[in-house]
Coordinates of C-alpha atoms and ligand atoms in Angstrom, one line a residue:
X1 CA -10.3 -9.7 -2.9
X2 CA -8.0 -12.8 -2.7
X3 CA -6.3 -14.2 -5.7
X4 CA -6.8 -17.8 -6.9
X5 CA -4.7 -19.8 -9.4
X6 CA -4.9 -23.3 -10.7
X7 CA -2.6 -25.0 -13.2
X8 CA -2.3 -28.3 -15.1
X9 CA 0.5 -29.0 -17.5
X10 CA 3.9 -30.2 -18.3
X11 CA 5.7 -27.6 -16.2
X12 CA 6.0 -28.0 -12.5
X13 CA 2.5 -26.8 -11.4
X14 CA 3.7 -25.7 -8.0
X15 CA 6.2 -23.3 -9.4
X16 CA 3.6 -22.0 -12.0
X17 CA 1.0 -21.4 -9.2
X18 CA 3.5 -19.7 -6.9
X19 CA 4.5 -17.4 -9.8
X20 CA 0.8 -16.6 -10.5
X21 CA 0.2 -16.0 -6.8
X22 CA 3.1 -13.7 -6.6
X23 CA 1.5 -11.6 -9.3
X24 CA -1.8 -11.7 -7.5
X25 CA -0.5 -10.6 -4.2
X26 CA -1.9 -7.1 -4.9
X27 CA -5.3 -8.8 -4.2
X28 CA -4.4 -9.6 -0.7
X29 CA -1.4 -10.8 1.2
X30 CA -2.7 -12.0 4.6
X31 CA -1.7 -15.6 3.8
X32 CA -0.9 -17.9 1.0
X33 CA -1.3 -21.6 0.3
X34 CA -1.1 -24.3 -2.4
X35 CA -2.5 -27.8 -2.8
X36 CA -1.4 -30.6 -5.1
X37 CA -1.5 -34.3 -5.3
X38 CA 1.3 -36.6 -4.1
X39 CA 1.2 -40.4 -3.9
X40 CA -2.5 -40.4 -4.5
X41 CA -3.2 -38.0 -1.6
X42 CA -4.0 -34.3 -1.5
X43 CA -1.3 -32.3 0.1
X44 CA -1.7 -28.8 1.4
X45 CA 0.9 -26.2 2.5
X46 CA -0.3 -22.8 3.7
X47 CA 1.0 -20.1 5.9
X48 CA -0.1 -16.7 7.3
X49 CA 1.8 -13.7 5.8
X50 CA 3.2 -13.1 2.4
X51 CA 4.0 -15.7 -0.2
X52 CA 7.7 -15.6 0.9
X53 CA 6.6 -17.4 4.1
X54 CA 5.0 -20.2 2.1
X55 CA 8.0 -20.4 -0.3
X56 CA 10.2 -20.9 2.7
X57 CA 8.2 -24.0 3.7
X58 CA 8.1 -25.4 0.2
X59 CA 11.8 -25.0 -0.3
X60 CA 12.3 -27.6 2.4
X61 CA 10.4 -30.3 0.6
X62 CA 10.6 -31.9 -2.8
X63 CA 7.9 -30.3 -4.7
X64 CA 6.9 -31.4 -8.2
X65 CA 3.3 -31.8 -9.4
X66 CA 1.5 -31.6 -12.7
X67 CA -1.6 -30.0 -11.2
X68 CA -1.9 -27.5 -8.4
X69 CA -4.2 -24.9 -7.0
X70 CA -3.2 -21.9 -4.9
X71 CA -4.5 -18.8 -3.0
X72 CA -3.4 -15.5 -1.7
X73 CA -5.8 -14.1 1.0
X74 CA -7.3 -10.9 2.1
X75 CA -9.1 -11.9 5.2
X76 CA -12.9 -11.4 5.5
X77 CA -14.3 -14.3 7.6
X78 CA -11.9 -15.3 10.2
X79 CA -8.7 -13.8 11.5
X80 CA -5.3 -14.1 9.8
X81 CA -3.8 -17.4 10.7
X82 CA -2.6 -20.6 9.2
X83 CA -5.8 -22.5 9.7
X84 CA -8.0 -19.9 8.0
X85 CA -5.6 -19.8 5.1
X86 CA -6.6 -21.5 1.8
X87 CA -6.7 -24.1 0.3
X88 CA -9.2 -25.9 2.5
X89 CA -8.9 -29.6 2.1
X90 CA -10.8 -32.8 2.8
X91 CA -10.2 -36.4 2.0
X92 CA -11.6 -35.9 -1.5
X93 CA -11.0 -32.3 -2.6
X94 CA -9.1 -29.1 -2.1
X95 CA -10.7 -25.7 -2.7
X96 CA -9.7 -22.1 -3.0
X97 CA -12.2 -19.3 -2.9
X98 CA -12.4 -15.6 -3.7
X99 CA -15.5 -13.7 -2.6
X100 CA -18.0 -14.0 0.2
X101 CA -20.6 -16.6 1.1
X102 CA -23.3 -14.5 2.6
X103 CA -25.4 -17.3 4.1
X104 CA -22.3 -19.1 5.4
X105 CA -23.4 -18.8 9.0
X106 CA -26.8 -20.5 8.6
X107 CA -25.4 -23.2 6.3
X108 CA -22.7 -23.9 8.9
X109 CA -25.1 -24.1 11.8
X110 CA -27.3 -26.5 9.8
X111 CA -24.3 -28.8 8.9
X112 CA -22.9 -28.7 12.4
X113 CA -26.3 -30.0 13.7
X114 CA -25.7 -32.9 11.4
X115 CA -22.3 -33.6 12.8
X116 CA -20.1 -31.8 10.3
X117 CA -16.9 -30.5 12.0
X118 CA -15.2 -27.3 10.8
X119 CA -11.6 -26.5 11.2
X120 CA -11.5 -22.9 10.3
X121 CA -13.6 -19.8 10.8
X122 CA -13.9 -19.1 7.1
X123 CA -17.0 -19.0 4.9
X124 CA -15.0 -20.9 2.3
X125 CA -14.8 -24.1 4.2
X126 CA -18.6 -24.1 4.2
X127 CA -18.6 -24.6 0.4
X128 CA -16.1 -27.4 0.8
X129 CA -18.3 -29.1 3.4
X130 CA -21.3 -28.8 1.1
X131 CA -19.4 -30.4 -1.8
X132 CA -18.1 -33.2 0.5
X133 CA -21.6 -33.9 1.7
X134 CA -22.9 -34.3 -1.9
X135 CA -20.0 -36.7 -2.6
X136 CA -20.7 -38.7 0.5
X137 CA -24.3 -39.0 -0.6
X138 CA -23.1 -40.7 -3.7
X139 CA -23.2 -37.8 -6.2
X140 CA -20.5 -37.4 -8.8
X141 CA -18.1 -34.4 -8.5
X142 CA -19.8 -32.3 -11.2
X143 CA -23.2 -32.4 -9.4
X144 CA -21.6 -32.0 -6.0
X145 CA -19.9 -28.8 -7.2
X146 CA -22.9 -27.4 -9.0
X147 CA -25.5 -28.4 -6.4
X148 CA -23.4 -26.9 -3.6
X149 CA -22.8 -23.7 -5.7
X150 CA -26.6 -23.2 -5.9
X151 CA -26.8 -23.2 -2.1
X152 CA -24.2 -20.5 -1.5
X153 CA -25.4 -16.9 -1.7
X154 CA -23.2 -13.9 -2.6
X155 CA -20.4 -13.3 -5.1
X156 CA -17.8 -16.0 -5.3
X157 CA -15.3 -17.8 -7.5
X158 CA -14.1 -21.3 -6.5
X159 CA -11.3 -23.5 -7.9
X160 CA -11.4 -27.2 -7.0
X161 CA -8.8 -29.9 -7.2
X162 CA -10.1 -33.5 -7.0
X163 CA -8.2 -36.4 -5.5
X164 CA -9.4 -39.1 -7.9
X165 CA -9.2 -37.5 -11.3
X166 CA -6.7 -35.3 -13.1
X167 CA -8.9 -32.2 -13.6
X168 CA -9.3 -28.8 -12.0
X169 CA -12.8 -27.3 -11.8
X170 CA -13.7 -23.7 -11.5
X171 CA -16.9 -21.7 -11.4
X172 CA -18.0 -18.2 -10.3
X173 CA -20.9 -15.8 -9.8
X174 CA -20.2 -12.1 -10.1
X175 CA -16.5 -12.6 -9.2
X176 CA -13.5 -12.4 -11.5
X177 CA -12.3 -15.6 -13.1
X178 CA -10.3 -16.2 -16.2
X179 CA -8.9 -19.3 -17.8
X180 CA -6.0 -19.6 -20.2
X181 CA -4.4 -22.1 -22.5
X182 CA -1.3 -22.6 -24.5
X183 CA -1.8 -25.2 -27.1
X184 CA 1.9 -25.0 -27.9
X185 CA 3.1 -26.0 -24.4
X186 CA -0.1 -27.8 -23.2
X187 CA -0.5 -25.6 -20.1
X188 CA -3.9 -24.7 -18.9
X189 CA -4.6 -22.3 -16.1
X190 CA -7.3 -20.5 -14.2
X191 CA -6.9 -17.4 -12.2
X192 CA -8.6 -14.2 -10.8
X193 CA -6.8 -12.0 -13.2
X194 CA -5.3 -12.5 -16.7
X195 CA -2.1 -10.8 -15.3
X196 CA -1.3 -14.0 -13.5
X197 CA -1.3 -15.8 -16.8
X198 CA 1.1 -13.6 -18.7
X199 CA 3.9 -15.4 -20.4
X200 CA 2.3 -18.8 -19.8
X201 CA -0.7 -18.9 -22.1
X202 CA -1.7 -17.3 -25.4
X203 CA -5.5 -17.5 -25.3
X204 CA -7.7 -16.4 -22.4
X205 CA -11.3 -17.3 -21.7
X206 CA -13.8 -15.3 -19.6
X207 CA -16.6 -17.7 -18.5
X208 CA -20.0 -16.3 -17.7
X209 CA -21.7 -16.6 -14.3
X210 CA -22.6 -20.2 -13.3
X211 CA -20.5 -21.6 -16.1
X212 CA -18.4 -24.6 -14.9
X213 CA -14.9 -24.7 -16.3
X214 CA -13.1 -28.0 -16.6
X215 CA -9.4 -27.8 -17.0
X216 CA -8.2 -31.1 -18.5
X217 CA -4.8 -31.8 -20.1
X218 CA -6.2 -34.8 -21.9
X219 CA -9.0 -33.0 -23.7
X220 CA -8.2 -31.5 -27.1
X221 CA -8.9 -27.9 -26.2
X222 CA -7.5 -28.3 -22.7
X223 CA -10.6 -26.7 -21.3
X224 CA -14.4 -27.3 -21.6
X225 CA -17.2 -25.1 -20.4
X226 CA -20.5 -26.6 -19.0
X227 CA -23.8 -25.2 -18.0
X228 CA -24.9 -26.2 -14.5
X229 CA -27.2 -28.9 -16.1
X230 CA -24.1 -30.6 -17.6
X231 CA -24.6 -29.5 -21.2
X232 CA -21.7 -27.9 -23.0
X233 CA -21.7 -24.1 -22.6
X234 CA -20.9 -21.5 -25.2
X235 CA -21.2 -18.7 -22.5
X236 CA -17.6 -17.6 -22.5
X237 CA -15.5 -15.1 -24.4
X238 CA -12.1 -15.9 -25.7
X239 CA -9.3 -13.6 -26.9
X240 CA -5.5 -13.5 -27.2
X241 CA -3.7 -12.6 -24.0
X242 CA -2.2 -9.2 -24.6
X243 CA -0.3 -8.6 -21.3
X244 CA 3.5 -8.7 -21.8
X245 CA 5.8 -10.6 -19.5
X246 CA 7.8 -7.4 -19.1
X247 CA 4.8 -5.7 -17.4
X248 CA 5.0 -8.3 -14.6
X249 CA 8.4 -7.1 -13.4
X250 CA 9.7 -3.9 -11.8
X251 CA 12.5 -3.5 -14.3
X252 CA 15.1 -1.3 -12.9
X253 CA 12.8 0.4 -10.4
X254 CA 12.9 -0.6 -6.7
X255 CA 9.1 -0.6 -6.5
X256 CA 6.2 -1.1 -8.9
X257 CA 4.7 2.2 -7.5
X258 CA 7.7 4.1 -8.7
X259 CA 7.7 2.4 -12.1
X260 CA 4.0 3.2 -12.5
X261 CA 4.6 6.9 -11.5
X262 CA 7.3 7.1 -14.2
X263 CA 5.1 5.4 -16.8
X264 CA 2.6 8.3 -16.7
X265 CA 4.0 10.6 -19.4
X266 CA 4.1 7.8 -21.9
X267 CA 0.6 6.7 -21.0
X268 CA -0.8 10.2 -21.4
X269 CA 0.7 10.4 -24.9
X270 CA -0.8 7.1 -25.9
X271 CA -4.1 7.9 -24.4
X272 CA -4.4 11.1 -26.4
X273 CA -3.2 9.2 -29.5
X274 CA -5.8 6.5 -29.0
X275 CA -8.8 8.7 -28.4
X276 CA -8.0 11.7 -30.5
X277 CA -6.4 10.1 -33.5
X278 CA -6.8 6.4 -33.1
X279 CA -9.3 3.6 -32.7
X280 CA -10.7 5.0 -29.5
X281 CA -12.3 8.0 -31.2
X282 CA -15.3 6.0 -32.2
X283 CA -15.9 4.8 -28.7
X284 CA -15.5 8.3 -27.4
X285 CA -18.0 9.8 -29.9
X286 CA -20.4 6.9 -29.1
X287 CA -20.2 7.7 -25.4
X288 CA -20.9 11.3 -26.3
X289 CA -24.0 10.4 -28.3
X290 CA -25.8 10.1 -25.0
X291 CA -25.9 13.8 -23.9
X292 CA -26.9 13.6 -20.3
X293 CA -29.1 16.1 -18.5
X294 CA -27.2 15.1 -15.3
X295 CA -24.4 12.7 -14.5
X296 CA -24.1 10.5 -11.4
X297 CA -20.5 9.5 -10.8
X298 CA -19.9 6.7 -8.3
X299 CA -16.6 5.2 -7.4
X300 CA -14.4 4.5 -4.4
X301 CA -11.1 5.8 -3.0
X302 CA -8.7 7.2 -5.5
X303 CA -11.1 6.5 -8.4
X304 CA -13.7 8.7 -6.6
X305 CA -11.2 11.5 -6.4
X306 CA -10.7 11.1 -10.2
X307 CA -14.5 11.5 -10.3
X308 CA -14.2 14.9 -8.6
X309 CA -11.7 16.0 -11.2
X310 CA -14.1 14.8 -13.9
X311 CA -17.0 16.6 -12.3
X312 CA -15.0 19.8 -12.6
X313 CA -14.5 19.1 -16.3
X314 CA -18.1 18.3 -17.0
X315 CA -19.5 21.2 -15.0
X316 CA -17.0 23.9 -16.2
X317 CA -16.6 22.8 -19.8
X318 CA -19.9 21.2 -20.6
X319 CA -22.1 22.9 -18.0
X320 CA -23.6 19.5 -17.2
X321 CA -24.5 19.0 -13.5
X322 CA -22.6 16.2 -11.9
X323 CA -23.2 14.5 -8.5
X324 CA -20.0 12.7 -7.5
X325 CA -20.6 10.1 -4.7
X326 CA -18.8 7.4 -2.9
X327 CA -20.2 4.2 -4.3
X328 CA -20.4 2.7 -0.9
X329 CA -22.8 5.5 0.2
X330 CA -24.7 5.9 -3.1
X331 CA -26.2 2.4 -3.1
X332 CA -27.8 2.8 0.4
X333 CA -29.0 6.4 0.0
X334 CA -31.9 5.9 -2.3
X335 CA -30.5 8.4 -4.8
X336 CA -32.9 10.3 -7.0
X337 CA -32.3 8.8 -10.5
X338 CA -34.3 10.0 -13.5
X339 CA -34.5 9.1 -17.2
X340 CA -32.1 11.1 -19.3
X341 CA -29.4 11.0 -16.7
X342 CA -26.4 8.7 -16.9
X343 CA -24.4 6.7 -14.3
X344 CA -20.7 7.0 -14.8
X345 CA -18.5 4.5 -12.9
X346 CA -14.8 4.9 -12.5
X347 CA -12.6 2.0 -11.6
X348 CA -9.1 0.6 -12.1
X349 CA -10.0 -3.0 -11.5
X350 CA -13.6 -2.9 -12.6
X351 CA -14.3 -5.3 -9.7
X352 CA -14.9 -3.0 -6.8
X353 CA -18.0 -4.4 -5.1
X354 CA -19.6 -1.1 -4.1
X355 CA -19.0 0.4 -7.6
X356 CA -20.6 -2.6 -9.2
X357 CA -23.6 -2.3 -6.9
X358 CA -24.0 1.4 -7.7
X359 CA -23.9 0.5 -11.5
X360 CA -26.6 -2.1 -10.9
X361 CA -28.8 0.4 -9.1
X362 CA -28.5 2.9 -11.9
X363 CA -29.3 0.2 -14.5
X364 CA -32.3 -1.0 -12.6
X365 CA -33.6 2.6 -12.6
X366 CA -33.4 2.8 -16.3
X367 CA -30.2 5.0 -16.6
X368 CA -27.6 4.4 -19.3
X369 CA -24.4 3.4 -17.6
X370 CA -20.9 4.1 -18.7
X371 CA -17.5 2.9 -17.3
X372 CA -14.2 4.6 -17.2
X373 CA -12.2 1.5 -16.4
X374 CA -8.7 -0.1 -16.8
X375 CA -9.4 -3.8 -16.9
X376 CA -11.0 -4.8 -20.1
X377 CA -13.4 -7.7 -19.6
X378 CA -13.9 -6.9 -15.9
X379 CA -17.3 -7.1 -14.4
X380 CA -17.9 -3.4 -14.6
X381 CA -16.7 -3.4 -18.2
X382 CA -19.2 -6.2 -19.0
X383 CA -22.1 -4.7 -17.1
X384 CA -22.1 -1.2 -18.4
X385 CA -23.8 0.0 -21.6
X386 CA -20.6 1.6 -22.8
X387 CA -16.9 1.7 -21.8
X388 CA -13.9 4.0 -22.1
X389 CA -10.7 2.2 -21.3
X390 CA -8.1 4.2 -19.6
X391 CA -5.2 2.3 -21.2
X392 CA -3.0 2.4 -18.1
X393 CA -1.7 -1.1 -18.5
X394 CA -1.4 -3.4 -15.5
X395 CA -1.2 -1.5 -12.2
X396 CA 0.5 -3.6 -9.6
X397 CA 1.3 -1.1 -6.8
X398 CA -1.6 -1.2 -4.4
X399 CA -1.6 2.5 -4.2
X400 CA -3.1 3.8 -7.4
X401 CA -1.1 6.3 -9.3
X402 CA -1.1 6.0 -13.1
X403 CA -4.7 4.8 -13.1
X404 CA -5.8 8.0 -11.3
X405 CA -4.2 10.2 -14.0
X406 CA -5.6 8.1 -16.8
X407 CA -9.1 8.0 -15.3
X408 CA -9.2 11.8 -15.0
X409 CA -7.8 12.4 -18.5
X410 CA -10.2 9.9 -20.0
X411 CA -12.9 12.0 -18.4
X412 CA -11.5 15.1 -20.0
X413 CA -11.6 13.4 -23.4
X414 CA -15.2 12.4 -22.8
X415 CA -16.0 16.0 -22.0
X416 CA -14.2 17.0 -25.2
X417 CA -16.3 14.7 -27.2
X418 CA -19.5 15.9 -25.6
X419 CA -18.4 19.5 -26.3
X420 CA -17.8 18.8 -30.0
X421 CA -14.0 19.5 -29.5
X422 CA -13.1 16.4 -31.4
X423 CA -15.0 17.3 -34.6
X424 CA -13.1 20.5 -35.3
X425 CA -9.5 20.1 -36.5
X426 CA -8.3 23.3 -34.8
X427 CA -9.8 22.1 -31.4
X428 CA -8.5 18.6 -31.9
X429 CA -5.0 20.1 -32.2
X430 CA -5.4 22.2 -29.1
X431 CA -6.5 19.3 -26.9
X432 CA -3.9 16.9 -28.3
X433 CA -1.1 19.5 -27.7
X434 CA -2.4 20.1 -24.2
X435 CA -2.1 16.4 -23.4
X436 CA 1.4 16.4 -24.9
X437 CA 2.4 19.4 -22.9
X438 CA 1.2 17.7 -19.7
X439 CA 3.3 14.7 -20.5
X440 CA 6.3 16.9 -21.1
X441 CA 5.9 18.8 -17.9
X442 CA 5.5 15.5 -15.9
X443 CA 8.7 14.3 -17.6
X444 CA 10.5 17.4 -16.3
X445 CA 9.0 17.0 -12.9
X446 CA 10.1 13.4 -12.6
X447 CA 13.7 14.4 -13.4
X448 CA 13.5 16.5 -10.2
X449 CA 12.5 13.6 -7.9
X450 CA 15.6 14.2 -5.7
X451 CA 14.3 17.7 -4.8
X452 CA 11.1 16.2 -3.5
X453 CA 13.1 13.5 -1.8
X454 CA 15.1 16.2 0.1
X455 CA 11.9 17.8 1.2
X456 CA 10.4 14.5 2.4
X457 CA 13.6 13.8 4.3
X458 CA 13.1 17.0 6.3
X459 CA 9.5 16.4 7.2
X460 CA 8.8 12.7 7.2
X461 CA 8.8 12.4 11.0
X462 CA 6.2 15.1 11.5
X463 CA 3.1 14.4 13.5
X464 CA 0.6 15.0 10.7
X465 CA 0.0 16.4 7.3
X466 CA -2.7 18.7 5.9
X467 CA -2.9 18.8 2.1
X468 CA -4.7 21.9 1.1
X469 CA -5.9 23.1 -2.3
X470 CA -8.7 25.3 -3.6
X471 CA -11.0 24.7 -6.6
X472 CA -9.7 22.2 -9.0
X473 CA -6.8 21.4 -6.6
X474 CA -9.0 20.3 -3.8
X475 CA -9.5 16.8 -5.2
X476 CA -5.7 16.6 -5.5
X477 CA -5.4 17.5 -1.9
X478 CA -7.7 14.6 -1.0
X479 CA -5.8 12.2 -3.3
X480 CA -2.4 13.4 -2.0
X481 CA -3.4 12.8 1.6
X482 CA -4.8 9.3 0.7
X483 CA -1.5 8.3 -1.0
X484 CA 0.5 9.4 2.0
X485 CA -1.7 7.7 4.5
X486 CA -1.8 4.4 2.7
X487 CA 1.8 3.9 1.9
X488 CA 3.6 5.8 4.6
X489 CA 1.1 5.1 7.5
X490 CA 1.1 8.7 8.7
X491 CA -1.9 10.7 9.5
X492 CA -2.8 13.0 6.6
X493 CA -6.0 14.9 5.6
X494 CA -7.0 16.7 2.5
X495 CA -8.8 20.0 2.9
X496 CA -10.2 22.7 0.8
X497 CA -7.8 25.5 1.8
X498 CA -10.6 27.8 2.8
X499 CA -12.2 25.3 5.1
X500 CA -9.3 24.9 7.5
X501 CA -10.3 27.8 9.6
X502 CA -13.7 26.2 10.3
X503 CA -12.3 23.7 12.7
X504 CA -9.2 21.7 11.6
X505 CA -6.9 24.7 12.1
X506 CA -7.1 23.9 15.9
X507 CA -4.7 21.0 15.1
X508 CA -2.0 23.2 13.7
X509 CA 1.2 23.5 15.7
X510 CA 4.9 23.3 14.9
X511 CA 4.7 19.5 14.4
X512 CA 2.2 19.7 11.7
X513 CA 3.0 20.1 8.0
X514 CA 0.9 21.8 5.4
X515 CA 1.4 20.6 1.9
X516 CA 0.0 23.6 0.1
X517 CA -1.1 22.9 -3.5
X518 CA -1.0 26.3 -5.1
X519 CA -2.0 26.7 -8.7
X520 CA -2.1 30.0 -10.6
X521 CA -5.9 30.3 -9.9
X522 CA -7.2 31.8 -6.7
X523 CA -3.6 32.4 -5.9
X524 CA -4.0 35.3 -3.4
X525 CA -6.8 33.5 -1.5
X526 CA -4.7 30.3 -1.3
X527 CA -1.7 32.3 -0.1
X528 CA -3.8 33.9 2.7
X529 CA -4.8 30.4 3.8
X530 CA -1.1 29.3 3.9
X531 CA -0.4 32.5 6.0
X532 CA -3.0 31.4 8.5
X533 CA -1.2 28.1 9.0
X534 CA 2.2 29.8 9.1
X535 CA 1.0 32.2 11.8
X536 CA 0.2 29.1 13.9
X537 CA 3.7 27.7 13.4
X538 CA 2.7 25.0 11.0
X539 CA 5.5 23.9 8.6
X540 CA 4.8 24.9 5.0
X541 CA 5.7 22.7 2.0
X542 CA 4.4 24.4 -1.0
X543 CA 4.1 23.0 -4.5
X544 CA 3.4 26.2 -6.4
X545 CA 4.0 28.4 -9.5
X546 CA 7.6 29.3 -10.4
X547 CA 8.7 32.8 -9.9
X548 CA 6.2 33.6 -7.2
X549 CA 8.1 35.1 -4.4
X550 CA 4.9 35.7 -2.3
X551 CA 4.3 32.0 -1.8
X552 CA 8.0 31.0 -1.9
X553 CA 8.9 33.5 0.9
X554 CA 6.4 32.1 3.4
X555 CA 7.2 28.4 2.7
X556 CA 9.7 26.4 4.6
X557 CA 10.2 24.2 1.5
X558 CA 9.2 25.2 -2.0
X559 CA 8.9 23.1 -5.1
X560 CA 8.3 25.3 -8.2
X561 CA 6.1 24.2 -11.0
X562 CA 5.5 25.4 -14.5
X563 CA 1.7 25.7 -15.0
X564 CA 1.5 27.8 -18.2
X565 CA -0.6 26.2 -20.9
X566 CA -1.9 23.4 -18.8
X567 CA -5.1 25.1 -17.7
X568 CA -7.7 22.5 -16.6
X569 CA -5.1 19.7 -16.7
X570 CA -2.8 21.3 -14.1
X571 CA -4.2 19.3 -11.2
X572 CA -2.9 16.2 -12.8
X573 CA 0.6 17.8 -13.0
X574 CA 0.7 18.8 -9.4
X575 CA -0.6 15.4 -8.4
X576 CA 2.6 13.8 -9.6
X577 CA 4.6 15.9 -7.1
X578 CA 2.2 14.5 -4.4
X579 CA 2.8 11.0 -5.6
X580 CA 6.6 11.4 -5.4
X581 CA 6.3 13.0 -2.0
X582 CA 4.2 10.1 -0.6
X583 CA 6.7 7.7 -2.2
X584 CA 9.7 9.3 -0.6
X585 CA 8.1 9.7 2.9
X586 CA 7.3 6.0 2.7
X587 CA 10.9 5.2 1.7
X588 CA 12.2 7.2 4.8
X589 CA 9.6 5.4 7.0
X590 CA 10.6 2.1 5.6
X591 CA 7.1 0.8 4.9
X592 CA 6.1 -1.8 2.4
X593 CA 5.3 0.5 -0.5
X594 CA 3.9 -1.9 -3.0
X595 CA 1.9 -3.8 -0.5
X596 CA 0.9 -1.5 2.4
X597 CA -0.5 -3.2 5.5
X598 CA -4.2 -4.1 5.7
X599 CA -4.9 -3.2 2.0
X600 CA -5.7 -5.0 -1.1
X601 CA -5.8 -3.6 -4.6
X602 CA -9.1 -5.0 -5.7
X603 CA -11.8 -4.6 -3.1
X604 CA -14.4 -7.1 -4.1
X605 CA -16.2 -7.1 -0.8
X606 CA -18.6 -4.5 0.6
Ligands
F6R1 C1 -5.9 4.0 -3.4 C2 -6.6 3.0 -4.1 C3 -8.0 2.7 -3.8 C4 -8.8 2.4 -5.1 C5 -10.2 2.0 -4.7 C6 -11.1 1.7 -5.9 O1 -4.6 4.2 -3.8 O2 -6.0 2.4 -5.0 O3 -8.6 3.8 -3.1 O4 -8.8 3.6 -5.9 O5 -10.2 0.8 -3.9 O6 -10.5 0.7 -6.7 P1 -10.9 0.5 -8.2 O7 -10.4 1.7 -9.0 O8 -10.3 -0.7 -8.7 O9 -12.4 0.5 -8.3

């Protein structure tokens, strides 16, 4: 978690860094800070809370600098306050950190015994103290940075500003870090995510682990990479930056989440185009060349629910057994992993620590590993044997919406490739048309957002929400409840409709709402489950098939859906109704929809 940015260049570095931090707020927003040089001294401004708080302070001073580093925090070590905010500064340097120093405690004790004083409770300050100690012992900055880096354990990225020279240094181990340059304007930046660099650079560089990046306006290339022994390094990948400036704004939408919900039909169409008719077909067929005897899916949160949808595809369509597990459990469970099986990892960011650890475990056990991932070049992308990109574009809303849809659909395309559906023109047409139909139905559904808003207005003050669904709608019940919890801060649970009577039904009374996800399959059984809740005075909101008076008549609020022709894709259709429902409940509750409390988008800690 946490977002880091550094800039050197002709533009006002403080403004550039603040803009970058704003875009990285999805990584954490417990506090924000910047550091730059003024009159030969390192200055630091930092404040608990969102970037707006920091901006308020900076607005009162004259701020202009041609180099600056900054940080937006998701607290791990140390409570949320100004002191624990980054950057951490000393006489000589300022540092910002993303990650965790696992041996921080023992390093700190050792240094305290030698008289080092710490201001904050953070692990990050420990790295700064180590660098300082090296400098005080007469070592140059490069060896101070690298020798200290060797001493810290765990996954981390650091960016360092030096008082005496005009460079910024950066290095990382198993944490995201990207540099970018614009030869045209002379700007050079470093960040946790290429997204922060959009509109400012044209070329981006992904350094390898333990590669030291030196950002220097006076060097011809603006940036040089070094190995830890000081030799020039070639261990980096460069490519043009493809993220448009437009994707960094909300456009006419009040929230990124809503914008991302509305992007879904277009994204579904381009996903199908890419994998069925375009350049992605090869990657898809390559992934299908490994025909697994068993698939282990590991992912977290929403991505894990996309995994449940994919499990359904693989088992029903391909008859391949799938174990879908939470990545955070998988790694400690000593799972049985055998040759011929594959590990499939689903992630928007490609940086989720638990998912990365699950991938590593599968790889160590000799399994081929495959990622369904959004961020190209992310750690998961780099570590897996093969990748299928979900082509969702940048997802800024902390609550994942379009990534879920694209993840599940990429899984469907993989199952199609495994099934030979992409080798037969007739079948190609069927699958392509089905994706187009899904996009069309979601377009229609989005036009009816006001209807869902009206339902949300009636029930948003209820005590709790049960999302229920059977079969392929069960994962959607879990996902619907998660969306509501995280953005509206209300208690919600997802249940397999038939399970409710085995305990949770005790909670039903007239203050509880049942969001019944009713597809055309297992209709009668699902209706019976809804009846059971109705009989106990629960309020019924049903998202169900049009022209079905049985379910409509027992619902307090009914939203009719057109399932025909969608077949196995229908869960992704009904899920958009859930997304809008969560969005509108959150609007009525007045919560911070794009940045819900306590959350960060990219969970790079265990
Ligand atoms: C919920 C949400 C999270 C993520 C989870 C995994 O809306 O966004 O549950 O799905 O943290 O993140 P990724 O997909 O980046 O691995």
